[in-house]
CSV table of C-alpha atoms and ligand atoms in Angstrom, one decimal:
chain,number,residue,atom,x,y,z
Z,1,UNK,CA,-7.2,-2.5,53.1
Z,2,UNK,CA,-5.1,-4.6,50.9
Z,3,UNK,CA,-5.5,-5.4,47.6
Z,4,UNK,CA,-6.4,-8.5,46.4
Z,5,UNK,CA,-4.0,-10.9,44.9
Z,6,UNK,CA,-5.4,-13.1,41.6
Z,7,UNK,CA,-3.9,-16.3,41.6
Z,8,UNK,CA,-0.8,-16.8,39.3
Z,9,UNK,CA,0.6,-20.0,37.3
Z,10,UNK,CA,3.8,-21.2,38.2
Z,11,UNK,CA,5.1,-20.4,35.4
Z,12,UNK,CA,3.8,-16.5,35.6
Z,13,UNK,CA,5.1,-16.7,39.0
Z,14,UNK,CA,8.5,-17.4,38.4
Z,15,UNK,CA,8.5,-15.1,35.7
Z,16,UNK,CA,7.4,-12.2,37.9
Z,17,UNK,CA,10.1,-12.8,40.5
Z,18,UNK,CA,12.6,-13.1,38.0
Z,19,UNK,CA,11.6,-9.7,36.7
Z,20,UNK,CA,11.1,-11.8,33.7
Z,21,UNK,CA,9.4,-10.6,30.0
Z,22,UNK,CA,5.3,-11.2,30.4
Z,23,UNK,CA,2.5,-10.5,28.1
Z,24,UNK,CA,-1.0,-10.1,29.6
Z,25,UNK,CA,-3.6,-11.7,27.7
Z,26,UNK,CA,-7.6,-11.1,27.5
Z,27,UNK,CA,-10.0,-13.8,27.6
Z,28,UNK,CA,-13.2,-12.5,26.2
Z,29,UNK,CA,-11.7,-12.3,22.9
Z,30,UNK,CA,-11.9,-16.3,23.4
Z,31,UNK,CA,-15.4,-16.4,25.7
Z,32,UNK,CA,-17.4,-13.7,23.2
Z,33,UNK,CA,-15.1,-12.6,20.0
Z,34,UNK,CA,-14.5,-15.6,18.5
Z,35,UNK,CA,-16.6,-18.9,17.2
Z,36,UNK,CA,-15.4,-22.5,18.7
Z,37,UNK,CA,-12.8,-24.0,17.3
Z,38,UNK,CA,-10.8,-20.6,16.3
Z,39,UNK,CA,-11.3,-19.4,19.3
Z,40,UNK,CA,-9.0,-21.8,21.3
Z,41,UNK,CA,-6.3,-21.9,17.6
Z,42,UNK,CA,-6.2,-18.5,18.3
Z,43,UNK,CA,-5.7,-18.7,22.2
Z,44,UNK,CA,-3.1,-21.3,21.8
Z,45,UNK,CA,-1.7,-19.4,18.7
Z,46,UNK,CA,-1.4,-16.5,20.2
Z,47,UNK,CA,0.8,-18.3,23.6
Z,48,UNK,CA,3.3,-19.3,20.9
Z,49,UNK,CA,3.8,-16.5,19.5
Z,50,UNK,CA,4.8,-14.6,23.3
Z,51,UNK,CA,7.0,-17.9,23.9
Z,52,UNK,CA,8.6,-17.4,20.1
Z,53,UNK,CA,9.3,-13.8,20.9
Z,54,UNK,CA,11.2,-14.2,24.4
Z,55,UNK,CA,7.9,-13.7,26.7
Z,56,UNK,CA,5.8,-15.5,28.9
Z,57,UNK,CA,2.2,-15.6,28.4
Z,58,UNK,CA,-0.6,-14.5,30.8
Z,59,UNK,CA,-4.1,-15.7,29.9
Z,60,UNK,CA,-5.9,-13.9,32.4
Z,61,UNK,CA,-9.7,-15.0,33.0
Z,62,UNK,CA,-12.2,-15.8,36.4
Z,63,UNK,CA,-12.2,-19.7,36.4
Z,64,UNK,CA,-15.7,-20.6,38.7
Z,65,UNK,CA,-15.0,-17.7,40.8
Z,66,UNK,CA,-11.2,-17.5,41.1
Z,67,UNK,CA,-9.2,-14.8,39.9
Z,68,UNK,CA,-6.9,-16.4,37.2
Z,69,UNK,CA,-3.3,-14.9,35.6
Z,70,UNK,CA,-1.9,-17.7,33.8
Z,71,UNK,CA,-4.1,-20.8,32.3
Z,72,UNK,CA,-3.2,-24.5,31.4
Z,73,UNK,CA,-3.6,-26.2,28.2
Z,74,UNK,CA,-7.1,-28.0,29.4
Z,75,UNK,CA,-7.7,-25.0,31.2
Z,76,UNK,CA,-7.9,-22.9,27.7
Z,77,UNK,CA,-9.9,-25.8,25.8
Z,78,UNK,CA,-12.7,-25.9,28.5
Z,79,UNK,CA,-13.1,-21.9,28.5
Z,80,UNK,CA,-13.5,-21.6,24.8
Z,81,UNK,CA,-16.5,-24.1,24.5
Z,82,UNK,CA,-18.2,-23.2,27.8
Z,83,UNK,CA,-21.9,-22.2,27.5
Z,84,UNK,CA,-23.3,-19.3,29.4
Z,85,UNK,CA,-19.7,-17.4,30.5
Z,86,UNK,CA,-20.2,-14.1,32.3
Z,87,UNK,CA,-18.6,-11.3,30.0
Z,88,UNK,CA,-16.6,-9.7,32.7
Z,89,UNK,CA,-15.5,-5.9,33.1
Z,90,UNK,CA,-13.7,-4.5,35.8
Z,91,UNK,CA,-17.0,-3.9,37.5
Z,92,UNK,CA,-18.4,-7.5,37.1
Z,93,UNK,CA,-15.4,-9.4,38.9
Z,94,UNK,CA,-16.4,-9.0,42.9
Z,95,UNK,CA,-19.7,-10.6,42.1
Z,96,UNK,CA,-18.2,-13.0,39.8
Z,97,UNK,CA,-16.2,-14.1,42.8
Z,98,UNK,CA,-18.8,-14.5,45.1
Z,99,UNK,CA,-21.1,-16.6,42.5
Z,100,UNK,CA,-18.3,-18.6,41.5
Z,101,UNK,CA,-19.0,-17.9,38.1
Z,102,UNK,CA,-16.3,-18.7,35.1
Z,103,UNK,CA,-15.9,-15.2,33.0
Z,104,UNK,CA,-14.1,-13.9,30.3
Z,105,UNK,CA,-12.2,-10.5,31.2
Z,106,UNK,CA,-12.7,-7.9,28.8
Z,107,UNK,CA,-10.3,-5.5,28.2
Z,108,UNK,CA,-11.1,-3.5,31.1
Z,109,UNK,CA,-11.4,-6.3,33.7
Z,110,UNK,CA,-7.8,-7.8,32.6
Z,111,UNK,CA,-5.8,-4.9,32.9
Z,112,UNK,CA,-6.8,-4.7,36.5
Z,113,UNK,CA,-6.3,-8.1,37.1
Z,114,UNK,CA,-2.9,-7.5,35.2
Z,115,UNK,CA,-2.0,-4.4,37.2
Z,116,UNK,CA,-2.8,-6.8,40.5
Z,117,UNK,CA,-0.6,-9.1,39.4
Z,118,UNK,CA,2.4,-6.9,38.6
Z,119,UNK,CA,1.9,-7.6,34.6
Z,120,UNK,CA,2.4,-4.1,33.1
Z,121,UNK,CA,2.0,-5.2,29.2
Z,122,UNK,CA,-0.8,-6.6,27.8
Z,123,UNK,CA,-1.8,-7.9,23.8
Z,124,UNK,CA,-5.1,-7.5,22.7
Z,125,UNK,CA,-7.2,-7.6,19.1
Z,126,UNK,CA,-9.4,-4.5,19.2
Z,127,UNK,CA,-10.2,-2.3,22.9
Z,128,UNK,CA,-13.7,-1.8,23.0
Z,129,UNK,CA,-14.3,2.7,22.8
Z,130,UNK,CA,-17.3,5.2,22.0
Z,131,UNK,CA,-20.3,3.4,20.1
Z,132,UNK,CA,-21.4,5.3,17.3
Z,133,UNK,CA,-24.6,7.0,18.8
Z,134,UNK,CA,-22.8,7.6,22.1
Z,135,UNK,CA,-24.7,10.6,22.2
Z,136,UNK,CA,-27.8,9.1,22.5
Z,137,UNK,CA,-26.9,6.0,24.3
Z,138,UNK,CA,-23.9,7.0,26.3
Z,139,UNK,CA,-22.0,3.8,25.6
Z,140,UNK,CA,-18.6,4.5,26.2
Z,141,UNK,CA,-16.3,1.2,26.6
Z,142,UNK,CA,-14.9,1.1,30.1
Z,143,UNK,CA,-12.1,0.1,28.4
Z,144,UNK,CA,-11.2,3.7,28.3
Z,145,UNK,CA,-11.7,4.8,32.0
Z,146,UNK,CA,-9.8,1.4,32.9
Z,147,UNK,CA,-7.1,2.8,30.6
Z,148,UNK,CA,-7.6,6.7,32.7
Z,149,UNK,CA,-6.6,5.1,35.8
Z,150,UNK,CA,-4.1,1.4,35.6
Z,151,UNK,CA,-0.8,1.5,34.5
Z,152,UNK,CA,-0.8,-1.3,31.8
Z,153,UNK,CA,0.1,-0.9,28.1
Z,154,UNK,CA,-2.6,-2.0,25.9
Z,155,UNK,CA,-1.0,-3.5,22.8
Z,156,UNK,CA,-4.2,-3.5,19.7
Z,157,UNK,CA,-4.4,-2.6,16.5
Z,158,UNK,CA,-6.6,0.5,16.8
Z,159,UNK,CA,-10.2,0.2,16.8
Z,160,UNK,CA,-12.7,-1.3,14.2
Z,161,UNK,CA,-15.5,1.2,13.2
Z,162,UNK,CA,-18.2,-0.4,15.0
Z,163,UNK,CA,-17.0,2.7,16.9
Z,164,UNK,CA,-17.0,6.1,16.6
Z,165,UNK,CA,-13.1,5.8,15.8
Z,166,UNK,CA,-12.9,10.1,16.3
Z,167,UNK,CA,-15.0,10.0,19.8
Z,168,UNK,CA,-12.8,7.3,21.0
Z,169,UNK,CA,-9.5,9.3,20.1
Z,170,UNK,CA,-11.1,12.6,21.9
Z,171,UNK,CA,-11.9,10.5,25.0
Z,172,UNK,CA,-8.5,8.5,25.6
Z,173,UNK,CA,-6.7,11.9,25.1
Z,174,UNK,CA,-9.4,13.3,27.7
Z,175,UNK,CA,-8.3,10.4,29.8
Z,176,UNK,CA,-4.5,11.7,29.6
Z,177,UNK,CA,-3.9,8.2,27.8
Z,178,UNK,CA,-1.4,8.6,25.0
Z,179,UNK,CA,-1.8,6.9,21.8
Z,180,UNK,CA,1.0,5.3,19.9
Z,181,UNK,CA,1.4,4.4,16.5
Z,182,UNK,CA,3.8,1.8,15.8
Z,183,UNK,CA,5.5,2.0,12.7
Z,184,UNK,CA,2.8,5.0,11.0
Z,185,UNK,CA,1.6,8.0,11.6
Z,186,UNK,CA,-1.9,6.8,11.4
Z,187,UNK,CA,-4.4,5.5,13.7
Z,188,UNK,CA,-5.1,2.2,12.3
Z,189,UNK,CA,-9.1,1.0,12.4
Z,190,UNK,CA,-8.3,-3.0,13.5
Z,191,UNK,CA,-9.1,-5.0,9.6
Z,192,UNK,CA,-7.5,-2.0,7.9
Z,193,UNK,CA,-4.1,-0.2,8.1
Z,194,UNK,CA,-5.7,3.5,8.6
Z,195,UNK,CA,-8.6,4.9,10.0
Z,196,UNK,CA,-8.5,8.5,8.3
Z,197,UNK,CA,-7.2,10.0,11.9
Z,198,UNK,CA,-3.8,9.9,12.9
Z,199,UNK,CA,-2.7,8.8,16.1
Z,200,UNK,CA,-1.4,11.0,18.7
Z,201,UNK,CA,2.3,9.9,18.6
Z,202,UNK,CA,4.5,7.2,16.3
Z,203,UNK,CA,7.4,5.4,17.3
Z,204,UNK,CA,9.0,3.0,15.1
Z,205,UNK,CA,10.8,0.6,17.8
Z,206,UNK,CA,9.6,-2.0,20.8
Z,207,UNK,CA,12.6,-0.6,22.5
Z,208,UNK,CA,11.7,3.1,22.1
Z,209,UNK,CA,7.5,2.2,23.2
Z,210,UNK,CA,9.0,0.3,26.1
Z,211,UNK,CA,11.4,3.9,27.2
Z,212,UNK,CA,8.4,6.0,26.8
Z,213,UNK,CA,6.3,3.7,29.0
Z,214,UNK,CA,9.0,3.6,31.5
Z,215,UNK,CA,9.1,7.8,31.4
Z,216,UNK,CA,5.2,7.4,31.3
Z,217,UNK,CA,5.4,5.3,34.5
Z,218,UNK,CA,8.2,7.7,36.4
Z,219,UNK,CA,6.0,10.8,35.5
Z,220,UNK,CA,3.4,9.5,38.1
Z,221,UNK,CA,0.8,9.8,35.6
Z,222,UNK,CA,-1.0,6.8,36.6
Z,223,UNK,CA,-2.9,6.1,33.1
Z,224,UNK,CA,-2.0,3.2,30.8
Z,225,UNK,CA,-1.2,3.5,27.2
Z,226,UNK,CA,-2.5,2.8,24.0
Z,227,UNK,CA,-0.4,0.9,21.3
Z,228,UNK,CA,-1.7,0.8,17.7
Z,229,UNK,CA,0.0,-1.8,15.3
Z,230,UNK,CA,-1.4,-1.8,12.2
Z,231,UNK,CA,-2.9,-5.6,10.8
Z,232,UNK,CA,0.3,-6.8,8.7
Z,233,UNK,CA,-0.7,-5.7,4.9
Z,234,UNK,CA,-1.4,-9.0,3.6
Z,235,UNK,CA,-3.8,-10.0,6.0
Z,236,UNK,CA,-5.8,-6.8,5.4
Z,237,UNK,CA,-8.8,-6.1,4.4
Z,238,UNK,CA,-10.2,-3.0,1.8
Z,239,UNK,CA,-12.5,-0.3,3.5
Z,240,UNK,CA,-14.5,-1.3,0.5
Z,241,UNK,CA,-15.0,-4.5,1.3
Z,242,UNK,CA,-15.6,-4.5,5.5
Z,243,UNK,CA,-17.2,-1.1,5.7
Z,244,UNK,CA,-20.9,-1.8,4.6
Z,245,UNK,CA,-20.7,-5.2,6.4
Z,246,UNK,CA,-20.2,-3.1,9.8
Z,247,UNK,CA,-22.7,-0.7,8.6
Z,248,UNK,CA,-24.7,-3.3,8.2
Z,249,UNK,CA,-24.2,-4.8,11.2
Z,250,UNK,CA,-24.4,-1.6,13.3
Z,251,UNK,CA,-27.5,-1.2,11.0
Z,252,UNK,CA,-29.4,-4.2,12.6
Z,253,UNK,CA,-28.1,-4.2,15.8
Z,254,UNK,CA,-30.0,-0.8,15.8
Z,255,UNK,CA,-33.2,-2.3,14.6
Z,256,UNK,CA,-33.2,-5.1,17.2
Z,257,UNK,CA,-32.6,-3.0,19.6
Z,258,UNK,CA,-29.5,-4.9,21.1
Z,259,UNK,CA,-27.5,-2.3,23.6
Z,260,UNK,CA,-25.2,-2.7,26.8
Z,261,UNK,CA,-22.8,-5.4,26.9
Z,262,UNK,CA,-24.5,-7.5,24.4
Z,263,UNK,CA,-23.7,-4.7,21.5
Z,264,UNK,CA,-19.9,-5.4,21.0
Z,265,UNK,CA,-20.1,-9.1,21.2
Z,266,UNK,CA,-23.3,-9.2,18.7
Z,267,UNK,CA,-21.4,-6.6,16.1
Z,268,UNK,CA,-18.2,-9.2,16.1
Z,269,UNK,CA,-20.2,-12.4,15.6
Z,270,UNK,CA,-22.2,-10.3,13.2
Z,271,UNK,CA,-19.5,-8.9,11.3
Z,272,UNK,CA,-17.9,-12.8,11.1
Z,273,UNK,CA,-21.2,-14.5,9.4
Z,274,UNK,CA,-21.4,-11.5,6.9
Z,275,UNK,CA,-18.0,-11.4,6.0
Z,276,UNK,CA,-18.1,-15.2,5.6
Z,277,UNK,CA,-15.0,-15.5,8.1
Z,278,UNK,CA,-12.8,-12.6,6.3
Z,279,UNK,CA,-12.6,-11.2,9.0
Z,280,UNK,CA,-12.3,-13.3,11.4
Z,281,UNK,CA,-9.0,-14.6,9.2
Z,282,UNK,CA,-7.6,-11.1,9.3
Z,283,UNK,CA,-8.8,-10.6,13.4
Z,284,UNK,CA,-6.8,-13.3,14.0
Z,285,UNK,CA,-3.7,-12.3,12.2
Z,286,UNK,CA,-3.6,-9.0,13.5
Z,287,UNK,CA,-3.8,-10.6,17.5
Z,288,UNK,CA,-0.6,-12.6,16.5
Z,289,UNK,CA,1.4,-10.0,15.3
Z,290,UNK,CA,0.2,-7.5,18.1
Z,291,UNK,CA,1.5,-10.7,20.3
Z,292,UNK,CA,4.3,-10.5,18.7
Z,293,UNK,CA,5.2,-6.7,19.5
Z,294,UNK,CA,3.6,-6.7,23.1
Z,295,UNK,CA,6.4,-10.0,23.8
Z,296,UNK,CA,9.4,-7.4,22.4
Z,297,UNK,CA,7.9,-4.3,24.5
Z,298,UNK,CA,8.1,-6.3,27.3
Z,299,UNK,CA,12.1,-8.1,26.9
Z,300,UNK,CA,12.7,-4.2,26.2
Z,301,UNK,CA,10.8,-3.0,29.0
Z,302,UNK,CA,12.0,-6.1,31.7
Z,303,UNK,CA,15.8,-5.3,30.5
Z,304,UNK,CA,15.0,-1.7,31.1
Z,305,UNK,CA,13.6,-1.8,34.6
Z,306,UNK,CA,17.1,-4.5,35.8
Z,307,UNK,CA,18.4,-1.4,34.4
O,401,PSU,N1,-13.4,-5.5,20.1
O,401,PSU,C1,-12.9,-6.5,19.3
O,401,PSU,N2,-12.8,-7.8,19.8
O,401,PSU,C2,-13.1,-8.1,21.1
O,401,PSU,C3,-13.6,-7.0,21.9
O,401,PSU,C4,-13.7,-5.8,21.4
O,401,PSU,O1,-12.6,-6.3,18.2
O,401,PSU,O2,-13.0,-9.3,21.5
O,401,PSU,C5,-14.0,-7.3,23.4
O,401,PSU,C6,-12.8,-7.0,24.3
O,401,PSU,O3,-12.7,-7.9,25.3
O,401,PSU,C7,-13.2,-5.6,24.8
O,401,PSU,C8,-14.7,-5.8,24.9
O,401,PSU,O4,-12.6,-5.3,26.0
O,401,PSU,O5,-15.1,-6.5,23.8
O,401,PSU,C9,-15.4,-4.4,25.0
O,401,PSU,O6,-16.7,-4.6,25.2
O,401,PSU,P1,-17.6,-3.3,25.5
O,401,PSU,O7,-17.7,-2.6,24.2
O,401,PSU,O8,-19.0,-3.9,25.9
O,401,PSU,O9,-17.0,-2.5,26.6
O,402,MN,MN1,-20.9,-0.7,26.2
């Protein structure tokens, strides 16, 4: 059977045949990470900064049923104040399709769509991972298996500790997904620089993390990578001040009983009220500068592969 081709922009299109620079980009971030109006600032933001840094952007999202790599102005501004958006994981995009429902990808659900499309780098904020509890609950991000079995580079700036930041580290390298550290030895932990692990590997150029995906490619390992850029210093925050506002929120997301795919996007909105928008400020700084090296990975990596 043949696979399923999402439908591209013209611009993505000509980009792809040109074996041009192009940066994936996810769409829940917009449908359930972020409040309207910073939602669609950040969106738009986000484009620019791709386009600043010699890429082309690739909002990927399902648009009332359609498969979608590549999204117009109005496009973008109607998505970020719909009401009642699917949140979409790989899993959730055949029936999406056939109800003609409008859904932000996740994580998981855009690197397929980006693999589909031939889009082999992709920016993000945080990738969803192992839940603190996950022994109890078993909720595991498939963020992770997607990242065990598509060949797209996940460009974030490690994980926020919503997560059990250790059980997420065990299960990518379970997943033969290598972690990369850009610029540190650390893993970082999304609103703050470090985490208290470090990451599996650091490299210290977009050049260098474009070669290793190349070898990673050539290897026939099939897997995608992870690519941790630390939030630039001055946008981030002190473990003292965001760590008991996710405890917090973790804390009464517990109490109210809130699991499945309801638990990430609760903890964000959560952890946005509480913090009185610190942290959205800072989430949205660290997705433009994680823009920002996914658009030079990918000039590297398209120069690379005209070779
Ligand atoms: N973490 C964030 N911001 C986000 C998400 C996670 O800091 O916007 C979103 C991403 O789209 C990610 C998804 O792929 O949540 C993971 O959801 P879950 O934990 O339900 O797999
Ligand atoms: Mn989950």
């Amino acid at each position: 059977m043949s696979l399923l081709k999402p439908k591209l922009s013209p611009e993505v299109a000509d980009a792809l045949a040109k074996g041009g620079a192009i940066v994936a980009l996810e769409s829940t971030i917009i449908t359930h990470g972020m409040p309207y109006p910073a939602n669609l600032e950040t969106a738009l933001s986000v484009e620019a900064v791709v386009r600043e840094n010699g890429a082309v952007p690739a909002t990927i999202a399902v648009i009332d049923g359609e498969l979608r790599v590549g999204l117009e102005h109005d496009e973008l501004e109607k998505l970020a104040q719909a009401k009642g958006v699917v949140k979409a994981s790989g899993r959730d995009l055949a029936v999406a399709m056939v109800r003609g429902q409008t859904a932000g990808t996740t994580v998981s659900a855009t690197m397929l769509l980006a693999e589909l499309a031939g889009i082999e780098i992709f920016a993000t904020g945080g990738v969803g991972g192992v839940h603190r509890g996950a022994e109890q609950t078993f909720d595991i991000s498939a963020d992770l298996t997607e990242l065990g079995r598509t060949r797209t580079a996940v460009v974030c700036a490690g994980v926020k500790s919503i997560l059990d930041i250790a059980k997420t580290l065990e299960y990518l390298e379970t997943q033969r997904v290598p972690v990369i550290a850009y610029g540190t030895e650390d893993f970082p932990a999304f609103f703050t620089r470090q985490s208290g692990y470090k990451a599996d590997h650091r490299l210290d150029t977009a050049e260098e993390i474009a070669r290793a995906m190349h070898h990673h490619h050539q290897l026939g390992t099939g897997t995608g990578l992870l690519i941790a850029n630390p939030i630039p210093e001055e946008a981030a925050l002190t473990p003292d001040f965001i760590d008991g506002t996710i405890a917090d929120a973790v804390r009464e997301a517990e109490e109210r009983g809130i699991g499945r795919k309801e638990l990430t996007p609760f903890l964000l909105a959560r952890i946005n009220e509480l913090s009185k928008g610190e942290s959205l400020k800072a989430n949205i700084e660290l997705v433009r500068n994680n823009a920002r090296l996914a658009a030079k990975m990918a000039v590297a990596y398209a120069a690379l592969k005209k070779g």
